[in-house]
Coordinates of C-alpha atoms and ligand atoms in Angstrom, one line a residue:
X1 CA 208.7 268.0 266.5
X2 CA 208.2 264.7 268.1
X3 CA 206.2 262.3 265.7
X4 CA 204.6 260.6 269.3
X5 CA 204.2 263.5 271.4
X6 CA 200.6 265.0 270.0
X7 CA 199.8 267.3 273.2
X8 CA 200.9 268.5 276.6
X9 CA 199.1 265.7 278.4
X10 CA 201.7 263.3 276.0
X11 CA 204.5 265.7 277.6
X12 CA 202.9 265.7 281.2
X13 CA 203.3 261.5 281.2
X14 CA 207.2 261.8 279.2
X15 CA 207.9 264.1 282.1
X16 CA 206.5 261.6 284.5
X17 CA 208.5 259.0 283.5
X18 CA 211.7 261.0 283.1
X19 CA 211.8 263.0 286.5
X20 CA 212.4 261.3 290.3
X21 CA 209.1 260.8 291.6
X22 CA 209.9 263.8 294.1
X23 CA 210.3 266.1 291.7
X24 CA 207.5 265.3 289.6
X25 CA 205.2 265.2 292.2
X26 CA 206.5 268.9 293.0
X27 CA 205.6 270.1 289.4
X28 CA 202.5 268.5 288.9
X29 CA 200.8 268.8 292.5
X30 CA 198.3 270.8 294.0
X31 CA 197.7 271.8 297.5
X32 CA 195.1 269.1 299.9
X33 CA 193.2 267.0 297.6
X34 CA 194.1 268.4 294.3
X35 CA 190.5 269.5 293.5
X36 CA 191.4 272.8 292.8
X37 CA 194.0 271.4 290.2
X38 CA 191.3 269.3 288.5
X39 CA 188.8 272.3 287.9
X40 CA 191.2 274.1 286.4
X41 CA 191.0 271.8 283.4
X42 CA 187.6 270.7 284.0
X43 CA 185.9 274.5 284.2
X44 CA 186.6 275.0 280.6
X45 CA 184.0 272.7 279.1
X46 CA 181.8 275.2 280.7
X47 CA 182.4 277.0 277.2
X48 CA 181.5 276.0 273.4
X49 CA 182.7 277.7 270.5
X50 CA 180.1 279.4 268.0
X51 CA 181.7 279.3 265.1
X52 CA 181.3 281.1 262.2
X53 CA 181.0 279.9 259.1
X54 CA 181.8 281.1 255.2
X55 CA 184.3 283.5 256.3
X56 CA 187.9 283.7 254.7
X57 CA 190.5 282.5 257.5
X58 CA 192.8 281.6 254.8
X59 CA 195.0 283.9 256.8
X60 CA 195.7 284.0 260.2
X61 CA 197.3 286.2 262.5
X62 CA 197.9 284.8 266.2
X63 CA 200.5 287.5 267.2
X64 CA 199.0 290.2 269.7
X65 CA 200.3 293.6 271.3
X66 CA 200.9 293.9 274.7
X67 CA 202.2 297.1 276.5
X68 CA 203.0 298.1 273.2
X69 CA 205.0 295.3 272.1
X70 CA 204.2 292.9 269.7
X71 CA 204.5 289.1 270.4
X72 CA 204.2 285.9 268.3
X73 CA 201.6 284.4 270.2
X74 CA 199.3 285.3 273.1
X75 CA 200.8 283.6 275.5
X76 CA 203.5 284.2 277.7
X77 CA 205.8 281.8 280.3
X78 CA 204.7 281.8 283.8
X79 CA 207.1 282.4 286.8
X80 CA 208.0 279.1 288.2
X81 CA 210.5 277.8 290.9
X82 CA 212.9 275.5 291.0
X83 CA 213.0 274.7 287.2
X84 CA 216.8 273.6 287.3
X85 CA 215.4 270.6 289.4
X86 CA 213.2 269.8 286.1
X87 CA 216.8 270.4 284.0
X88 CA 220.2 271.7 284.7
X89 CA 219.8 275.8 283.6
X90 CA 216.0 275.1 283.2
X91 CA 215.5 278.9 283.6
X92 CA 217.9 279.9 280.7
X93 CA 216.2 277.3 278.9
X94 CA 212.7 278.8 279.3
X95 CA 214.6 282.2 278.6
X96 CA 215.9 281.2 275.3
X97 CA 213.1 279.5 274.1
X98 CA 210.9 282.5 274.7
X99 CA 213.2 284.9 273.2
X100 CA 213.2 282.5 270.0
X101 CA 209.6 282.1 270.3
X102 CA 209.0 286.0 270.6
X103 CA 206.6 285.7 273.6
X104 CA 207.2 287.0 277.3
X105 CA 209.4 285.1 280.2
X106 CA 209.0 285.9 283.7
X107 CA 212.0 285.1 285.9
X108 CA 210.8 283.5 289.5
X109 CA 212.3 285.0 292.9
X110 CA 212.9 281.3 293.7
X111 CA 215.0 280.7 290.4
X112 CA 218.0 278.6 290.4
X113 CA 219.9 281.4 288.5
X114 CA 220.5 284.7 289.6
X115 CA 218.4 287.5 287.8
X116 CA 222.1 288.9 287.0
X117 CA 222.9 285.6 285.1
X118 CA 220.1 284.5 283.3
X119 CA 219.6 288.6 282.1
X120 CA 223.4 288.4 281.0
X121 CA 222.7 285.0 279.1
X122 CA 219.7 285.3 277.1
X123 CA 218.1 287.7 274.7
X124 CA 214.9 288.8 274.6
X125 CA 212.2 291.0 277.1
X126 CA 212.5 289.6 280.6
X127 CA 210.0 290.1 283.3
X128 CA 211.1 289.7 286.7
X129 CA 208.3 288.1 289.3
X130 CA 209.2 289.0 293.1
X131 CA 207.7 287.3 296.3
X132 CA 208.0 289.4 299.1
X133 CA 209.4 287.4 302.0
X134 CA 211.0 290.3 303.9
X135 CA 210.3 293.9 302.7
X136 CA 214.2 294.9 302.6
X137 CA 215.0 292.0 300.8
X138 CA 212.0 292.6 298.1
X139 CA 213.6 296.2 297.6
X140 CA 217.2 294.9 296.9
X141 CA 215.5 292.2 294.3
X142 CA 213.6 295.3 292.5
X143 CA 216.6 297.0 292.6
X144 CA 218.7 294.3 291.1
X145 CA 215.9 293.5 288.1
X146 CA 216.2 296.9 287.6
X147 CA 219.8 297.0 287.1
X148 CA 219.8 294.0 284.7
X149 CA 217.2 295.5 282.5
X150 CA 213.6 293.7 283.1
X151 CA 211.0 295.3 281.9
X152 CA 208.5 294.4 284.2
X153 CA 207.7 294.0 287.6
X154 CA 205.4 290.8 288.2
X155 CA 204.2 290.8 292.4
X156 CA 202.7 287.5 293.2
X157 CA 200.0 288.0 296.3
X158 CA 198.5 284.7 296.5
X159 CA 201.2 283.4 299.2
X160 CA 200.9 285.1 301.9
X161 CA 201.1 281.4 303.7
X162 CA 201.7 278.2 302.1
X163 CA 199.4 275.6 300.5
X164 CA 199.7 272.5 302.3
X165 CA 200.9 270.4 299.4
X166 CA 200.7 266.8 300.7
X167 CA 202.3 265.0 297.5
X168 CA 205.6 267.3 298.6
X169 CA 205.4 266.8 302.4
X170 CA 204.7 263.3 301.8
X171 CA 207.8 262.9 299.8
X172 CA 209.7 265.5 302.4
X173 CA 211.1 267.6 299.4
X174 CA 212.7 270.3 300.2
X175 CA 216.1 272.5 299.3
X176 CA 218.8 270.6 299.4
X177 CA 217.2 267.7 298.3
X178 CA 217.9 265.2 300.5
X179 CA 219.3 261.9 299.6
X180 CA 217.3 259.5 301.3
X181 CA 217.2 255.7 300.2
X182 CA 214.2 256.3 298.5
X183 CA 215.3 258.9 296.8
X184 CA 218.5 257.2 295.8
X185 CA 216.7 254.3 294.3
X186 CA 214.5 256.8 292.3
X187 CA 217.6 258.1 291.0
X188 CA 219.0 254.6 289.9
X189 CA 215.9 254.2 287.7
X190 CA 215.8 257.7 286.4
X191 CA 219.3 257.4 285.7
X192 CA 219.0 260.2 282.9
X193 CA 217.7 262.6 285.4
X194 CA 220.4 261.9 287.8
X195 CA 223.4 262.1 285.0
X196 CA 222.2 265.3 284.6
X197 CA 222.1 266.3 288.2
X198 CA 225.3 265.3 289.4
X199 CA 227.0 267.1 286.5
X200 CA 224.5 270.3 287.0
X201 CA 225.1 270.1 290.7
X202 CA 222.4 270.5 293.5
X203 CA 220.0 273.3 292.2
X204 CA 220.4 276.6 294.5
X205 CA 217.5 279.8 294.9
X206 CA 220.1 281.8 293.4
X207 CA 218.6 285.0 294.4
X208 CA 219.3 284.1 297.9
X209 CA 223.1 283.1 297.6
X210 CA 225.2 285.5 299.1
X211 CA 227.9 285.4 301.7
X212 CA 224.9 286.8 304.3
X213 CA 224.1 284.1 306.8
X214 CA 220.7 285.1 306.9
X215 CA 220.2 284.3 302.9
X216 CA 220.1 280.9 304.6
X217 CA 216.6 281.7 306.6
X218 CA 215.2 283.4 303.6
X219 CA 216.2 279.9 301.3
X220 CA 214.1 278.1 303.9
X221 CA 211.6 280.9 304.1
X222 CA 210.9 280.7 300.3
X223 CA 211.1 277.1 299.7
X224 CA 208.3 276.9 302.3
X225 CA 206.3 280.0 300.6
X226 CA 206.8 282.0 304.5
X227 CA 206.1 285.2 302.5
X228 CA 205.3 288.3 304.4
X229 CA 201.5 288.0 305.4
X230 CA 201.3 291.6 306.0
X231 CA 201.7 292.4 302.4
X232 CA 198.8 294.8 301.5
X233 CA 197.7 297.3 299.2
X234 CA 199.8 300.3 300.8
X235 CA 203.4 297.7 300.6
X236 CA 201.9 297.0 296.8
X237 CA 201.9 301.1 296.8
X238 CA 205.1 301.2 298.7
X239 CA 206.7 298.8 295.9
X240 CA 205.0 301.0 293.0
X241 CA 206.8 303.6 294.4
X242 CA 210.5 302.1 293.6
X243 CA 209.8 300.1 290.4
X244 CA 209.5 302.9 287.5
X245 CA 208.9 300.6 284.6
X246 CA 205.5 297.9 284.2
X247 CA 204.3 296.6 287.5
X248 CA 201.9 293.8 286.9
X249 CA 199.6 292.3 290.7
X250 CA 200.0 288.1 289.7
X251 CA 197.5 285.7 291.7
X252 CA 194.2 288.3 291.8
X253 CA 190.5 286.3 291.2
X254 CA 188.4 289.2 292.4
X255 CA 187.0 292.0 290.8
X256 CA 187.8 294.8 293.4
X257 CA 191.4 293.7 294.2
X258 CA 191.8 293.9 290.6
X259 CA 190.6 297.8 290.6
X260 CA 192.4 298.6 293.9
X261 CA 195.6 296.9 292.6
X262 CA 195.1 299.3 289.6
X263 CA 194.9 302.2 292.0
X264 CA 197.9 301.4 293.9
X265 CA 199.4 302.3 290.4
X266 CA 199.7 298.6 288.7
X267 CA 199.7 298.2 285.2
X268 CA 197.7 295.3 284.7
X269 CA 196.8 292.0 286.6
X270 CA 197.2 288.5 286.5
X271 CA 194.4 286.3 287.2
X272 CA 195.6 283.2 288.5
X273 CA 194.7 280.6 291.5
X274 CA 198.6 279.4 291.3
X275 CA 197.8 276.8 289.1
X276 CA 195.7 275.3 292.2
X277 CA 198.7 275.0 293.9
X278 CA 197.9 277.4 297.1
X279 CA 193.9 277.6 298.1
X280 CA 192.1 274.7 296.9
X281 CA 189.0 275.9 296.4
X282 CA 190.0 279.1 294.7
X283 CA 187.8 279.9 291.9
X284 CA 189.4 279.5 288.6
X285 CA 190.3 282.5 287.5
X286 CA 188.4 282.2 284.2
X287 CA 185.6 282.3 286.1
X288 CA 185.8 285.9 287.2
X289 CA 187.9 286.5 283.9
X290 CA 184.5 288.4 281.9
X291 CA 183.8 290.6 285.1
X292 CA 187.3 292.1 285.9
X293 CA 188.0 292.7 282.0
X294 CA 184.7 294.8 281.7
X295 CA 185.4 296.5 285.1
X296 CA 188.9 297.7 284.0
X297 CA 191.4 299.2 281.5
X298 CA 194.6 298.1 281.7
X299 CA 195.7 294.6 280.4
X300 CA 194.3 291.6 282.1
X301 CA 196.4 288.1 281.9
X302 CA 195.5 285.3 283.0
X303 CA 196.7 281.5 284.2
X304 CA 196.1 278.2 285.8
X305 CA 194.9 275.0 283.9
X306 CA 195.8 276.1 280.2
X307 CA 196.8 272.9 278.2
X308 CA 195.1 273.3 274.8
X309 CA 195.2 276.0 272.1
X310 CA 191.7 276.4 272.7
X311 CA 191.7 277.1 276.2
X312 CA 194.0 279.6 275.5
X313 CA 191.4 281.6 272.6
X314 CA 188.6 280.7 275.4
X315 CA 190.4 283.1 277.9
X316 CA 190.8 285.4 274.7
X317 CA 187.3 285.8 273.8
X318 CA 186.4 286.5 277.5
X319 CA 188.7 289.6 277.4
X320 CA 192.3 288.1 278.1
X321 CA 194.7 290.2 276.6
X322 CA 197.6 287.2 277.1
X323 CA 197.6 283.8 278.9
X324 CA 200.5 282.4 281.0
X325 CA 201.7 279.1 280.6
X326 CA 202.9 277.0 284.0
X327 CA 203.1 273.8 283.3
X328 CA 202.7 273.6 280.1
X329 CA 206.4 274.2 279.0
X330 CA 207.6 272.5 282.4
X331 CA 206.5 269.6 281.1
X332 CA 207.8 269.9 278.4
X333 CA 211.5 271.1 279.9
X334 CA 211.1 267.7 282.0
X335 CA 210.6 265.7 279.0
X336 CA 213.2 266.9 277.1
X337 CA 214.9 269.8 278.1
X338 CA 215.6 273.0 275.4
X339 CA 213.8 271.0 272.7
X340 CA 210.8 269.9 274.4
X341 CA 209.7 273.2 275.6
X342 CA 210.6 274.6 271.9
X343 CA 207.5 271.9 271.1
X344 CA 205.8 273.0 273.3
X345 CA 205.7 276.3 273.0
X346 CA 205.3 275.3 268.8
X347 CA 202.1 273.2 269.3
X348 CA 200.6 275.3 271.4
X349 CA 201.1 277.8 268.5
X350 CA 199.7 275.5 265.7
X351 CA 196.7 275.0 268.3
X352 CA 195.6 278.5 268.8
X353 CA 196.0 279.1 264.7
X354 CA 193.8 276.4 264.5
X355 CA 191.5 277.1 266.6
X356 CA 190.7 280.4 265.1
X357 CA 190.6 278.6 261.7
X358 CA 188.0 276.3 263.1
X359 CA 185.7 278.9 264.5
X360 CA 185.9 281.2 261.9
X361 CA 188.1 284.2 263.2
X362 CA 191.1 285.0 261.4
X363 CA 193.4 286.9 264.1
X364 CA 193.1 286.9 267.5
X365 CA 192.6 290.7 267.7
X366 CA 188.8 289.9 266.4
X367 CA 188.0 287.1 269.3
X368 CA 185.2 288.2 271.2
X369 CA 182.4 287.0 273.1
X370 CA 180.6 286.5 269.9
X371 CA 182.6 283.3 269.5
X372 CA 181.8 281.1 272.8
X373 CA 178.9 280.5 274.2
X374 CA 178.4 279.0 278.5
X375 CA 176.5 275.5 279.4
Ligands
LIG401 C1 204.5 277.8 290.1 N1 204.0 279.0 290.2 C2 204.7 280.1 290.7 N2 204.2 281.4 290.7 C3 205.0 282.4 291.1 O1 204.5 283.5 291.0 N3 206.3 282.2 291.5 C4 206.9 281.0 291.5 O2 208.0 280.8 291.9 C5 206.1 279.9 291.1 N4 206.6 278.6 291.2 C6 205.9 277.5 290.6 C7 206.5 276.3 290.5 C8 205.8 275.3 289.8 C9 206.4 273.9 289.7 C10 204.5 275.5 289.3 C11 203.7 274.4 288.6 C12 203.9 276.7 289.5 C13 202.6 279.3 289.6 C14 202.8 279.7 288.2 O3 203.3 280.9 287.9 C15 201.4 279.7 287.5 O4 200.5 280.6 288.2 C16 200.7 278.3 287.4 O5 201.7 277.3 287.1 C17 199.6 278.3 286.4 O6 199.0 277.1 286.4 P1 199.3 275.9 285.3 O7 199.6 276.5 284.0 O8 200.5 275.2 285.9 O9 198.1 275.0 285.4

């Protein structure tokens, strides 16, 4: 690991430094004024630790079981867009390091490989996370996840329109990325960045490339989030209905939607305010995290803001069974491509183990309540 970079923020400003504004500003934005991003990270200092004290943690167990499975760490990689636009293959990068890392990666709709090529490229447990833009086109998606062997089914309902994310109309960023002056003299001074692009080649949503013209209005569709506003509990059931392996309802913050999406037959839900990317004001989602883990049964995950190990056995002791990261490993993928999400995903590691050291609680299996404490 890097002997300068300490945390994520120290990845956040690499990232900064290394990416076109453009691009950063599409990673690291949040919709209006960005107040939604800032109490993502501000809400948990809401919550102390109570540590116990005299109590052998000489050993430490930070792997936890999941549907069955057992992972590494309790945290997984979040769906995200566009990530070849961070670094050329970023989504087999993310792949691969998750497969090494033993933890969970979910695949985005808006990927810039296929599901086909990044399933047929990496090892490990995919997840495949669809955003239904057109009903038909949904079902052909499930089917082809399906076919390449994901696992599970991630269905992201927070989108039903698009946040009004100023940074990115501001900087007019879009698919294909246009190559204004601006933009060109951003490239001369992020010259690494741009080697890397013109050898990559213009990122594409893979998902959408075929020779049908209309893939063409659903590229344009997705890169402006036009998802199907209809979407509801009965096209959720509709959905349940062709997927027979772990469905999973992404971008939930209330408890009832988490028990209806339960009764239209999902398997678990992820809490999650998009990383404050879509409603501004959005509660974060730790904030209803206690309520909808005592109301249900299945497996609740949970994103938005996590930087620090001990955000991360915050969510835990409030009834998360995993926690996604976002930007987490972006920044580090920005930074410095396969190795600097590897970091990444290794500090965060060393964070959570320490954690638990610190508040007396040898494996993450034993974090409860007990251990925090609210302002
Ligand atoms: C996202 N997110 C997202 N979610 C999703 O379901 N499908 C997607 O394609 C994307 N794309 C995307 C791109 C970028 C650049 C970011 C930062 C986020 C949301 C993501 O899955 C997750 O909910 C948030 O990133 C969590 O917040 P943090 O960890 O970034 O604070």
């Amino acid at each position: 690991m890097s002997n300068k970079l300490f945390n994520v923020e120290d990845y956040r400003l690499l990232a900064e430094k290394k990416l076109p504004k453009m691009i950063f500003d599409y990673l690291d934005g949040g919709a209006d004024d960005e107040k939604g991003l800032s109490h993502n990270r501000e809400v948990f200092n809401r919550w102390r630790f109570t540590p116990h004290r005299l109590i052998d943690v000489s050993k430490r167990d930070i792997t936890q079981k999941i549907f069955g499975k057992k992972w590494d760490a309790p945290f997984a990689i979040a769906p995200t867009g566009l990530n070849g636009a961070l670094w050329p293959k970023g989504d087999l990068i993310l792949a691969k390091a998750a497969a090494k890392a033993n933890i969970p990666f979910m695949l985005s709709t808006a990927s810039n490989m296929s599901i086909e090529d990044v399933a047929r490229q990496s090892d490990g447990e995919k997840w495949f996370q669809l955003y239904v833009v057109h009903q038909e086109l949904a079902s052909q998606m499930v089917k082809r996840a399906l076919d390449s062997g994901y696992t599970t089914l991630v269905i992201t309902v927070d989108v039903g329109v698009n946040g009004n994310r100023e940074r990115d109309l501001r900087n007019k960023f879009g698919l294909p990325i246009k190559y204004s002056p601006a933009m060109m003299l951003d490239g001369c001074t992020h010259p690494g960045w741009s080697l890397r692009f013109l050898l990559g080649g213009m990122p594409q949503l893979a998902n959408f490339v075929t020779a049908e013209t209309s893939s063409l209005e659903m590229q344009a569709a997705i890169m402006s989030r036009q998802m199907d506003a209809s979407f509801d509990q009965q096209s959720l059931r509709r959905l349940r209905d062709i997927w027979p392996h772990r469905l999973l309802v992404k971008g939930i913050t209330r408890v009832e939607d988490a028990e209806n999406s339960i009764k239209s037959g999902a398997d678990g839900v992820i809490l999650s305010n998009h990383g404050g990317r879509q409603l501004e004001y959005n509660l974060a989602p730790i904030e209803t995290l206690q309520s909808v883990a005592s109301k249900i049964d299945k497996p609740v995950l949970i994103d938005s803001g996590f930087r620090r190990g001990s955000d991360i056995v915050k969510a835990l002791c409030l009834g998360a069974d995993m926690v996604l990261l976002g930007r987490a490993t972006l920044y580090g993928l920005a930074a410095k491509g396969q190795q600097g999400v590897d970091d990444v995903i290794t500090l965060l590691k060393q964070d959570v183990d320490r954690t638990l050291a610190q508040i007396g609680c040898p494996s993450v299996k034993n974090l409860s309540t007990d251990f925090i404490t609210k302002d």
